[in-house]
Structures are given as structure tokens and as C-alpha cells.
Short mmCIF file of C-alpha atoms in Angstrom, two decimals:
data_model
loop_
_atom_site.label_atom_id
_atom_site.label_comp_id
_atom_site.label_asym_id
_atom_site.label_seq_id
_atom_site.Cartn_x
_atom_site.Cartn_y
_atom_site.Cartn_z
CA UNK A 300 11.99 36.17 44.30
CA UNK A 301 11.08 38.94 46.71
CA UNK A 302 11.34 42.67 46.11
CA UNK A 303 11.79 45.53 48.54
CA UNK A 304 9.88 48.79 48.48
CA UNK A 305 11.44 51.38 46.15
CA UNK A 306 13.82 53.99 47.59
CA UNK A 307 14.75 57.31 46.03
CA UNK A 308 17.99 57.64 44.08
CA UNK A 309 19.76 60.18 41.90
CA UNK A 310 22.51 59.69 39.33
CA UNK A 311 22.33 55.85 39.49
CA UNK A 312 24.47 56.15 42.64
CA UNK A 313 23.66 52.95 44.50
CA UNK A 314 26.51 50.68 45.70
CA UNK A 315 26.59 47.51 47.81
CA UNK A 316 29.54 47.43 50.23
CA UNK A 317 32.33 44.89 49.53
CA UNK A 318 31.46 42.95 52.72
CA UNK A 319 27.83 42.76 51.57
CA UNK A 320 26.34 44.26 54.74
CA UNK A 321 25.37 47.77 53.63
CA UNK A 322 23.97 49.61 50.67
CA UNK A 323 24.92 53.25 50.02
CA UNK A 324 22.72 55.45 47.86
CA UNK A 325 22.59 59.15 47.03
CA UNK A 326 19.71 61.60 46.81
CA UNK A 327 21.29 64.81 45.48
CA UNK A 328 23.62 66.00 48.29
CA UNK A 329 22.62 63.33 50.84
CA UNK A 330 24.38 60.00 51.30
CA UNK A 331 22.15 57.31 52.80
CA UNK A 332 23.53 54.03 54.18
CA UNK A 333 21.09 51.16 54.73
CA UNK A 334 21.22 47.58 55.94
CA UNK A 335 21.22 45.51 52.76
CA UNK A 336 18.74 42.87 53.99
CA UNK A 337 16.18 45.08 55.78
CA UNK A 338 16.91 48.45 54.08
CA UNK A 339 16.78 49.93 57.59
CA UNK A 340 18.51 53.32 57.76
CA UNK A 341 21.94 53.08 59.39
CA UNK A 342 23.53 56.46 58.63
CA UNK A 343 22.62 59.70 56.89
CA UNK A 344 25.37 62.09 55.79
CA UNK A 345 25.00 65.55 54.25
CA UNK A 346 27.56 66.64 51.67
CA UNK A 347 28.45 70.17 50.56
CA UNK A 348 27.00 69.80 47.07
CA UNK A 349 25.29 67.33 44.75
CA UNK A 350 27.19 64.02 44.77
CA UNK A 351 28.42 62.84 41.38
CA UNK A 352 30.33 59.70 42.35
CA UNK A 353 30.56 57.35 45.35
CA UNK A 354 32.87 54.45 46.17
CA UNK A 355 33.28 52.13 49.15
CA UNK A 356 36.72 51.49 50.63
CA UNK A 357 37.88 47.86 50.29
CA UNK A 358 37.16 47.12 53.98
CA UNK A 359 33.66 48.73 53.83
CA UNK A 360 34.52 51.18 56.65
CA UNK A 361 34.64 54.39 54.61
CA UNK A 362 32.69 55.92 51.73
CA UNK A 363 34.12 58.46 49.31
CA UNK A 364 31.76 61.08 47.79
CA UNK A 365 33.10 63.14 44.89
CA UNK A 366 31.64 66.50 43.87
CA UNK A 367 33.52 67.16 40.63
CA UNK A 368 31.90 70.53 39.96
CA UNK A 369 33.22 71.89 43.26
CA UNK A 370 36.56 70.04 43.11
CA UNK A 371 35.80 68.47 46.50
CA UNK A 372 35.87 64.91 47.90
CA UNK A 373 34.25 64.11 51.24
CA UNK A 374 34.95 60.88 53.10
CA UNK A 375 32.61 59.41 55.72
CA UNK A 376 33.28 56.75 58.33
CA UNK A 377 30.70 54.09 59.20
CA UNK A 378 32.33 53.26 62.55
CA UNK A 379 32.70 56.91 63.66
CA UNK A 380 29.86 58.99 62.17
CA UNK A 381 31.26 62.17 63.77
CA UNK A 382 34.62 61.78 62.01
CA UNK A 383 34.79 63.53 58.68
CA UNK A 384 37.32 64.34 56.00
CA UNK A 385 37.21 66.93 53.23
CA UNK A 386 39.72 67.10 50.37
CA UNK A 387 39.60 70.32 48.35
CA UNK A 388 41.60 70.35 45.13
CA UNK A 389 40.97 74.10 44.80
CA UNK A 390 41.81 75.74 41.48
CA UNK A 391 43.34 72.49 40.17
CA UNK A 392 39.80 71.08 39.83
CA UNK A 393 38.75 67.44 39.87
CA UNK A 394 37.74 65.01 37.12
CA UNK A 395 38.14 61.59 38.81
CA UNK A 396 38.54 60.13 42.29
CA UNK A 397 39.07 56.58 43.56
CA UNK A 398 40.29 54.53 46.53
CA UNK A 399 43.59 52.74 46.65
CA UNK A 400 43.27 48.99 47.43
CA UNK A 401 44.21 49.50 51.12
CA UNK A 402 41.20 51.78 51.66
CA UNK A 403 43.35 54.45 53.34
CA UNK A 404 44.53 56.50 50.34
CA UNK A 405 42.50 58.49 47.84
CA UNK A 406 43.70 59.22 44.30
CA UNK A 407 42.35 62.41 42.75
CA UNK A 408 42.91 63.33 39.12
CA UNK A 409 42.95 67.09 38.54
CA UNK A 410 41.42 68.94 35.62
CA UNK A 411 43.21 68.67 32.26
CA UNK A 412 44.93 65.57 33.75
CA UNK A 413 47.77 67.72 35.06
CA UNK A 414 48.51 65.29 37.90
CA UNK A 415 47.16 62.58 40.21
CA UNK A 416 47.24 63.52 43.90
CA UNK A 417 47.54 60.67 46.42
CA UNK A 418 46.06 61.67 49.81
CA UNK A 419 46.71 59.54 52.90
CA UNK A 420 43.90 59.39 55.49
CA UNK A 421 46.30 58.02 58.11
CA UNK A 422 49.35 60.30 57.90
CA UNK A 423 47.68 63.22 56.02
CA UNK A 424 50.64 63.14 53.64
CA UNK A 425 50.29 64.01 49.94
CA UNK A 426 52.11 62.51 46.93
CA UNK A 427 51.93 63.55 43.29
CA UNK A 428 52.04 61.56 40.06
CA UNK A 429 52.74 63.74 37.04
CA UNK A 430 51.54 63.52 33.43
CA UNK A 431 48.59 61.09 33.77
CA UNK A 432 47.03 60.43 30.39
CA UNK A 433 43.50 61.58 29.65
CA UNK A 434 42.00 58.26 28.57
CA UNK A 435 39.04 56.04 29.40
CA UNK A 436 40.90 53.74 31.77
CA UNK A 437 44.25 55.21 32.86
CA UNK A 438 44.69 53.72 36.37
CA UNK A 439 44.68 49.97 37.09
CA UNK A 440 45.37 48.07 40.33
CA UNK A 441 46.33 44.42 40.59
CA UNK A 442 43.65 42.29 42.25
CA UNK A 443 45.88 41.63 45.29
CA UNK A 444 46.30 45.41 45.73
CA UNK A 445 50.10 45.36 45.60
CA UNK A 446 50.76 47.25 42.39
CA UNK A 447 49.29 50.14 40.43
CA UNK A 448 49.78 50.92 36.74
CA UNK A 449 49.28 54.48 35.48
CA UNK A 450 49.09 55.49 31.83
CA UNK A 451 51.11 58.65 31.14
CA UNK A 452 51.58 61.00 28.21
CA UNK A 453 54.66 63.19 27.83
CA UNK A 454 56.53 64.56 24.82
CA UNK A 455 53.80 63.19 22.53
CA UNK A 456 54.53 59.60 23.64
CA UNK A 457 52.68 57.09 25.81
CA UNK A 458 54.29 55.57 28.91
CA UNK A 459 53.34 53.21 31.73
CA UNK A 460 54.53 53.73 35.30
CA UNK A 461 54.22 50.86 37.80
CA UNK A 462 54.03 51.79 41.50
CA UNK A 463 54.18 49.77 44.70
CA UNK A 464 50.96 50.63 46.55
CA UNK A 465 52.44 50.19 50.06
CA UNK A 466 54.75 53.23 49.77
CA UNK A 467 53.93 54.67 46.30
CA UNK A 468 57.50 54.10 45.12
CA UNK A 469 58.08 53.87 41.36
CA UNK A 470 58.83 50.25 40.40
CA UNK A 471 59.09 50.47 36.59
CA UNK A 472 58.70 53.12 33.91
CA UNK A 473 58.57 52.23 30.22
CA UNK A 474 57.22 53.55 26.95
CA UNK A 475 54.50 51.69 25.04
CA UNK A 476 54.23 51.07 21.33
CA UNK A 477 50.88 52.85 21.05
CA UNK A 478 49.80 55.76 18.87
CA UNK A 479 47.23 57.01 21.38
CA UNK A 480 46.79 54.69 24.38
CA UNK A 481 43.11 54.21 25.29
CA UNK A 482 43.06 51.88 28.30
CA UNK A 483 44.96 49.51 30.59
CA UNK A 484 43.81 46.50 32.62
CA UNK A 485 45.61 43.89 34.73
CA UNK A 486 44.92 40.19 34.40
CA UNK A 487 43.24 38.93 37.61
CA UNK A 488 46.46 37.10 38.62
CA UNK A 489 48.42 40.38 38.43
CA UNK A 490 51.08 39.00 36.10
CA UNK A 491 50.13 40.62 32.80
CA UNK A 492 49.03 44.16 31.92
CA UNK A 493 46.89 44.62 28.80
CA UNK A 494 47.36 47.97 27.05
CA UNK A 495 45.20 48.85 24.05
CA UNK A 496 45.28 51.63 21.49
CA UNK A 497 42.67 54.10 20.30
CA UNK A 498 39.90 52.67 18.09
CA UNK A 499 41.67 54.18 15.06
CA UNK A 500 44.53 51.69 15.47
CA UNK A 501 43.83 47.99 16.14
CA UNK A 502 46.56 47.08 18.61
CA UNK A 503 46.70 45.40 22.02
CA UNK A 504 49.99 44.99 23.88
CA UNK A 505 50.70 42.63 26.79
CA UNK A 506 53.39 43.56 29.31
CA UNK A 507 54.85 41.63 32.23
CA UNK A 508 55.27 43.09 35.72
CA UNK A 509 58.88 44.00 34.95
CA UNK A 510 57.90 45.99 31.86
CA UNK A 511 58.81 43.42 29.19
CA UNK A 512 56.60 43.33 26.09
CA UNK A 513 55.25 39.77 25.99
CA UNK A 514 53.17 40.03 22.85
CA UNK A 515 51.43 42.36 20.41
CA UNK A 516 48.14 41.44 18.74
CA UNK A 517 46.58 43.10 15.68
CA UNK A 518 43.54 41.57 13.97
CA UNK A 519 43.37 43.98 11.02
CA UNK A 520 44.36 47.46 9.84
CA UNK A 521 42.76 50.57 8.30
CA UNK A 522 39.44 50.20 10.09
CA UNK A 523 37.97 50.98 13.52
CA UNK A 524 39.61 48.63 16.02
CA UNK A 525 39.10 47.65 19.68
CA UNK A 526 35.92 48.68 21.51
CA UNK A 527 35.99 46.57 24.71
CA UNK A 528 38.09 43.92 26.47
CA UNK A 529 37.55 41.44 29.31
CA UNK A 530 39.88 39.06 31.17
CA UNK A 531 38.55 35.70 32.27
CA UNK A 532 38.65 35.27 36.10
CA UNK A 533 41.32 32.55 35.71
CA UNK A 534 43.52 34.91 33.58
CA UNK A 535 43.67 32.18 30.91
CA UNK A 536 41.72 34.09 28.28
CA UNK A 537 41.55 37.66 27.05
CA UNK A 538 38.40 38.55 25.10
CA UNK A 539 38.67 41.50 22.69
CA UNK A 540 35.48 43.07 21.33
CA UNK A 541 35.94 44.99 18.09
CA UNK A 542 34.05 47.39 15.84
CA UNK A 543 33.85 44.67 13.16
CA UNK A 544 31.19 42.90 15.32
CA UNK A 545 33.52 40.07 16.34
CA UNK A 546 35.06 38.89 19.62
CA UNK A 547 38.52 37.37 19.48
CA UNK A 548 39.81 35.15 22.30
CA UNK A 549 43.55 35.11 23.06
CA UNK A 550 45.11 32.37 25.22
CA UNK A 551 47.60 33.07 28.02
CA UNK A 552 50.35 30.72 26.80
CA UNK A 553 51.15 32.05 23.33
CA UNK A 554 48.87 35.15 23.31
CA UNK A 555 47.62 33.98 19.93
CA UNK A 556 43.98 33.92 18.83
CA UNK A 557 42.26 30.62 19.62
CA UNK A 558 38.70 31.59 18.65
CA UNK A 559 36.75 34.23 16.77
CA UNK A 560 33.09 34.77 17.63
CA UNK A 561 30.90 36.40 14.98
CA UNK A 562 27.57 38.11 15.73
CA UNK A 563 25.54 37.78 12.50
CA UNK A 564 21.98 39.03 11.98
CA UNK A 565 20.87 35.42 11.47
CA UNK A 566 21.65 32.35 13.62
CA UNK A 567 21.30 29.08 11.74
CA UNK A 568 23.13 26.55 13.95
CA UNK A 569 20.60 24.04 15.31
CA UNK A 570 22.73 23.52 18.44
CA UNK A 571 22.20 27.14 19.49
CA UNK A 572 19.20 27.79 21.76
CA UNK A 573 17.45 31.10 20.99
CA UNK A 574 15.16 32.38 23.76
CA UNK A 575 12.76 34.99 22.40
CA UNK A 576 10.93 37.29 24.81
CA UNK A 577 7.22 37.45 23.92
CA UNK A 578 4.44 39.46 25.55
CA UNK A 579 1.57 37.65 27.16
CA UNK A 580 -1.74 39.22 28.24
CA UNK A 581 -2.26 40.38 31.86
CA UNK A 582 -2.72 37.55 34.32
CA UNK A 583 -6.08 38.81 35.68
CA UNK A 584 -9.19 40.13 33.97
CA UNK A 585 -10.52 43.25 35.70
CA UNK A 586 -14.18 42.21 35.44
CA UNK A 587 -13.58 39.08 37.53
CA UNK A 588 -12.25 41.03 40.52
CA UNK A 589 -14.83 41.53 43.26
CA UNK A 590 -12.76 44.33 44.82
CA UNK A 591 -10.93 47.37 43.43
CA UNK A 592 -7.19 46.55 43.43
CA UNK A 593 -4.60 48.86 44.96
CA UNK A 594 -2.43 50.86 42.55
CA UNK A 595 0.65 48.74 43.29
CA UNK A 596 -1.27 45.50 42.82
CA UNK A 597 -2.93 46.83 39.67
CA UNK A 598 0.34 47.87 38.13
CA UNK A 599 1.79 44.37 38.59
CA UNK A 600 -1.41 42.48 37.69
CA UNK A 601 -2.37 44.46 34.62
CA UNK A 602 1.02 45.45 33.23
CA UNK A 603 2.09 43.53 30.18
CA UNK A 604 3.80 40.35 31.31
CA UNK A 605 6.41 38.57 29.24
CA UNK A 606 7.86 35.10 28.98
CA UNK A 607 10.46 33.29 26.87
CA UNK A 608 9.70 31.05 23.92
CA UNK A 609 12.35 28.90 22.27
CA UNK A 610 12.60 29.99 18.62
CA UNK A 611 13.06 27.61 15.73
CA UNK A 612 16.37 28.21 13.98
CA UNK A 613 17.25 29.84 11.65
CA UNK A 614 16.37 33.06 13.49
CA UNK A 615 16.82 36.61 12.16
CA UNK A 616 17.43 39.51 14.56
CA UNK A 617 16.66 43.20 14.28
CA UNK A 618 19.84 44.71 12.78
CA UNK A 619 20.60 48.43 12.94
CA UNK A 620 22.90 49.89 10.34
CA UNK A 621 25.09 52.58 11.95
CA UNK A 622 24.98 56.17 10.73
CA UNK A 623 28.30 56.51 8.93
CA UNK A 624 28.82 60.27 9.35
CA UNK A 625 28.25 60.37 13.15
CA UNK A 626 30.88 60.19 15.89
CA UNK A 627 30.85 57.11 18.17
CA UNK A 628 28.74 54.95 15.84
CA UNK A 629 26.45 52.35 17.45
CA UNK A 630 28.33 49.37 16.13
CA UNK A 631 30.62 46.61 17.32
CA UNK A 632 30.96 44.73 20.59
CA UNK A 633 30.09 47.24 23.30
CA UNK A 634 29.74 44.87 26.28
CA UNK A 635 31.36 41.58 27.23
CA UNK A 636 31.84 39.70 30.51
CA UNK A 637 33.01 36.26 31.65
CA UNK A 638 31.05 34.20 34.17
CA UNK A 639 32.73 33.65 37.55
CA UNK A 640 33.48 29.98 36.75
CA UNK A 641 35.16 30.85 33.39
CA UNK A 642 32.65 28.65 31.53
CA UNK A 643 30.63 31.33 29.70
CA UNK A 644 31.13 34.67 27.99
CA UNK A 645 28.23 37.11 27.53
CA UNK A 646 28.47 39.69 24.75
CA UNK A 647 26.39 42.43 23.15
CA UNK A 648 26.75 43.58 19.55
CA UNK A 649 25.59 47.21 19.36
CA UNK A 650 24.33 46.61 15.80
CA UNK A 651 21.84 44.08 17.26
CA UNK A 652 20.86 45.99 20.43
CA UNK A 653 18.10 43.61 21.60
CA UNK A 654 20.22 40.46 21.89
CA UNK A 655 22.60 38.96 24.47
CA UNK A 656 24.95 36.29 23.13
CA UNK A 657 26.19 33.62 25.55
CA UNK A 658 29.21 31.59 24.43
CA UNK A 659 30.40 28.27 25.86
CA UNK A 660 34.11 28.84 26.55
CA UNK A 661 34.92 25.13 27.00
CA UNK A 662 33.57 24.31 23.53
CA UNK A 663 34.36 27.78 22.07
CA UNK A 664 30.88 27.85 20.53
CA UNK A 665 27.71 29.91 20.68
CA UNK A 666 25.44 28.32 23.28
CA UNK A 667 22.47 30.67 23.76
CA UNK A 668 21.03 33.91 22.41
CA UNK A 669 18.48 35.93 24.42
CA UNK A 670 16.35 38.04 22.08
CA UNK A 671 14.64 40.79 24.07
CA UNK A 672 11.76 43.11 23.15
CA UNK A 673 13.78 46.19 24.20
CA UNK A 674 17.44 47.18 23.85
CA UNK A 675 19.89 45.73 26.40
CA UNK A 676 20.87 48.34 28.99
CA UNK A 677 23.08 46.24 31.23
CA UNK A 678 23.96 42.68 32.16
CA UNK A 679 26.04 41.20 34.97
CA UNK A 680 27.04 37.70 36.07
CA UNK A 681 26.25 36.31 39.51
CA UNK A 682 29.61 36.38 41.41
CA UNK A 683 29.14 32.81 42.68
CA UNK A 684 27.59 30.77 39.86
CA UNK A 685 26.90 30.89 36.10
CA UNK A 686 23.75 32.99 36.24
CA UNK A 687 23.29 36.16 34.17
CA UNK A 688 21.00 39.06 35.10
CA UNK A 689 19.85 41.35 32.28
CA UNK A 690 17.86 44.60 32.24
CA UNK A 691 16.37 46.42 29.24
CA UNK A 692 15.03 49.72 30.58
CA UNK A 693 11.60 48.37 31.56
CA UNK A 694 10.22 47.10 34.88
CA UNK A 695 11.38 43.52 34.38
CA UNK A 696 14.55 41.67 35.33
CA UNK A 697 15.69 38.69 33.28
CA UNK A 698 17.76 35.77 34.55
CA UNK A 699 19.54 33.12 32.50
CA UNK A 700 21.35 30.03 33.78
CA UNK A 701 22.18 26.71 32.06
CA UNK A 702 18.87 25.42 33.53
CA UNK A 703 16.81 27.96 31.61
CA UNK A 704 15.59 31.52 31.32
CA UNK A 705 13.00 33.56 33.21
CA UNK A 706 11.40 37.02 32.97
CA UNK A 707 10.24 38.58 36.25
CA UNK A 708 8.02 41.64 36.60
CA UNK A 709 9.00 43.96 39.48
CA UNK A 710 5.77 44.68 41.42
CA UNK A 711 6.14 48.44 41.62
CA UNK A 712 3.66 51.30 41.69
CA UNK A 713 4.18 53.67 38.77
CA UNK A 714 7.05 53.49 36.32
CA UNK A 715 10.25 51.71 37.31
CA UNK A 716 12.62 51.50 34.38
CA UNK A 717 15.64 49.37 35.33
CA UNK A 718 18.73 50.68 33.54
CA UNK A 719 21.45 49.18 35.77
CA UNK A 720 21.89 46.37 38.27
CA UNK A 721 24.54 45.03 40.62
CA UNK A 722 24.82 41.69 42.41
CA UNK A 723 25.38 41.20 46.10
CA UNK A 724 28.78 39.48 46.71
CA UNK A 725 26.98 36.27 47.81
CA UNK A 726 24.74 36.18 44.72
CA UNK A 727 21.65 35.97 47.00
CA UNK A 728 20.29 39.37 45.98
CA UNK A 729 20.85 42.32 43.67
CA UNK A 730 20.15 46.03 43.52
CA UNK A 731 17.99 47.16 40.60
CA UNK A 732 18.55 50.82 39.70
CA UNK A 733 16.39 53.23 37.75
CA UNK A 734 17.08 56.92 37.21
CA UNK A 735 14.93 57.96 40.19
CA UNK A 736 14.58 54.85 42.38
CA UNK A 737 16.17 51.57 43.34
CA UNK A 738 14.92 48.37 44.93
CA UNK A 739 16.50 45.18 46.21
CA UNK A 740 15.65 41.85 44.61
CA UNK A 741 16.12 38.89 46.97
CA UNK A 742 16.52 35.45 45.42
CA UNK A 743 15.57 32.33 47.36
CA UNK A 744 18.44 29.84 47.48
CA UNK A 745 16.19 26.77 47.10
CA UNK A 746 15.07 27.86 43.65
CA UNK A 747 18.62 27.94 42.28
CA UNK A 748 19.51 24.70 40.59
#
């Protein structure tokens, strides 16, 4: 592994372009575009205010910068640096902004979710979508970019509108059997739309493209319900993470539950491999050095290193009991993601914040648990192979693959607390983000088994 020098960053706004050539990052009101392999500066753009959100267009030719406080979106072109576009929502305000799949339309959601405005960069035309619902995930595009689903709320009822993205014509409009719709997400094949209810009501509904209700799934009643969902890349499985610390897997034929994964405080199955992160002393003793080390070298040589030991089962994990009288309790399955080959599912139970659970989807069994010294901040699968990258808010990055597990110290001067990461589309590198800096981590192909 090789690491780049750190570069400044604000707001965790670092994004690799879809074509994998460029990396965009923000420092307050400046947008900086670099070559992803050399980090050489390609473009520098100055926005009107501090940037709060950035997004690449699908063809990597444009970058959208949203300044929600000012109600402004600025768009920059990589091919024509002199070209510029400013969208001002004025008194309507702005709470969300995103690209359409064609990379030539921008969808802005106004304050109080009064409407979604669709701006065309090509024709400068404007379209409006009324009554968008104020929920966590209210807009969803099919992977092929042909259709868009929008969650709506009118007359105290939830609806879904399906639009054709080529001309923004309404294709279907139907009401949903939800009390208070919380999110929508298309299956990767674009055939099924998952719609789930607020956490107060355990209910997930599956609709076809023509608006037919295919199935309804409820695991239990009278308790906090769904916290997270994830489709498998093949669209064969839907994983539902719940507040009861379980993941339920539905199959795409009958939409019935085929597996239920529990996350107990103790793992006793001898077939499960538990990797435990342990600290090891610094690799060099200061007295043996005949020269004073540089600060960067010292920080990597003398910082506490860590490695993985394989624990003997049964293993008990640190379990945190949630505070019952607080809103948004730290409990249940907060993160879950399928590997790109559909073979593994990684999950995190917020009651056991220091562990990542990796499930074998072919056997529908727990395969591996990574027990970390610090709480899991983020994890993400390599887009090309079953390899999971994990960060825990310190200066190390952790990688798991079926071949084994490794902890790598980032050789950085001063503090570098990695709280987020994102893979390059090829899986050859990844961006490691802290609150004030980012660096690129380049992986050598030969080392990958």
C-alpha cells in the first residue's frame, strides 16, 4: 500500500468522479479538482459561499456545488472552465440538490418540501414536481437511469409518482399503504421499488414498475421497526436491518423471509472466525536510532500499531444498552451492505459499536466478525471483488477479504482520524477522509489474492 500526502478538506466533501479520473474536494468556498493518481491540480473554482454538498454528473463532465444556506447551486464544467451556471431558488430556499441520471438536469428540493424543481442545463427549461414528502430518502432513480420514483404527501396520505427521466412525463401515480413513509429504493434491476414505513410501524412494501403491490412484509408489531435496508447487486435479496438487532433476508421470488441473522453479545459457533484487533508496541525503540527522526516518520514509527489475532470462541463483545428515554436510541442494525459479487453481507449492530459482522450469503451463516478497538465509523466494499475496507476514527485503515484481515497505519504527520472512505471504481485505490484532511491510499494489484 502507498499513501499520498494529505490535502485539506472541509465537511467531508471529497468525491471520486464516476470515470475514476478525477477527485473533487472542497475547502470552504473553493472547489478543487485533482488528478486521482498524481493529485496534481487540474481546476480550481471559487463559489459564492461555503459549499455544503457536491456531486459529480454521471459522465464526470460537470460538478454540482450546493450552498443550502444561500439557496444557491453552482455548476462547473471540467471541459470548459470558463462556462458557469448558477441556480438561485430565491425565497423558496433549498434543502437538497442532486443530478438526474443523464447529467444534464438538476433536481432541487425547496424548503419545507413545497416542490422539487427540475432545471435543464441544455434547454434552460424548468419543471415542477409538487408535494414531495419530507423523508430520509424521497427520490430514487433506477440504475439504468430511465425512471424516477418520488415519494409524495398530500391530504395526509402517502403516494408514489413514477416519472420517465427522458421527458419528465408522469408514468404512474399510486397511493401506498404506509402510515408515514420513510424511504424508497429501487432494486438494481429496476423492476421492483421497496417502500418502507417510519420506525414506529414495521412495514416494507414492494411495488412493480406499473404500480402493483407485489408483497407486504411485517416482522413484528408494537415495537421500533426498520432502521436500514440494502438490495443485493443481483436484486435477488433484500436485507432489512431492524431495531431488534436482527437482519432479515427476503428472496425475490416469493418476497418471503429466507434467513434471520441475529447479532448477540456472545458468538459461540466454532465455525465463525473472530478477528480481534490488539495493540502492539511501536516497531522501533528510540534509543537505537542513531539519527533524530522526522516528525512524519516519528508519528508512524512510534504511534501505537495494531494487528489482528484470531480469538477462541466463545467470544463476548462490548454491549451498550441504549438509553431508553432518548430520541434516536443507539440500537439496532444501523449499517449493512452487500459485496459486489453477492457472496457476503456486512452489518453493524449499533448496540455492539466495535464489531463488523460478515455473513456468507451462499450458506446464509455468520462467517467472520471483526472486533475493533474503537467504534466503527464507516465500511465499504471494493466495487470489483469481495474486499471490505473499515475505518474507526483513528489513523488506521482495515481491510478484510476471504484470504484474511490486515490493519494498516497511515503514515501521517499529526492527527489523521479517518471517519469516512470511498473506493475508486476500479478498486485499485480509495480516498480516506478525516474532518480536516484527506489522502489517497493506493493498493498494489499483485498483493490482492
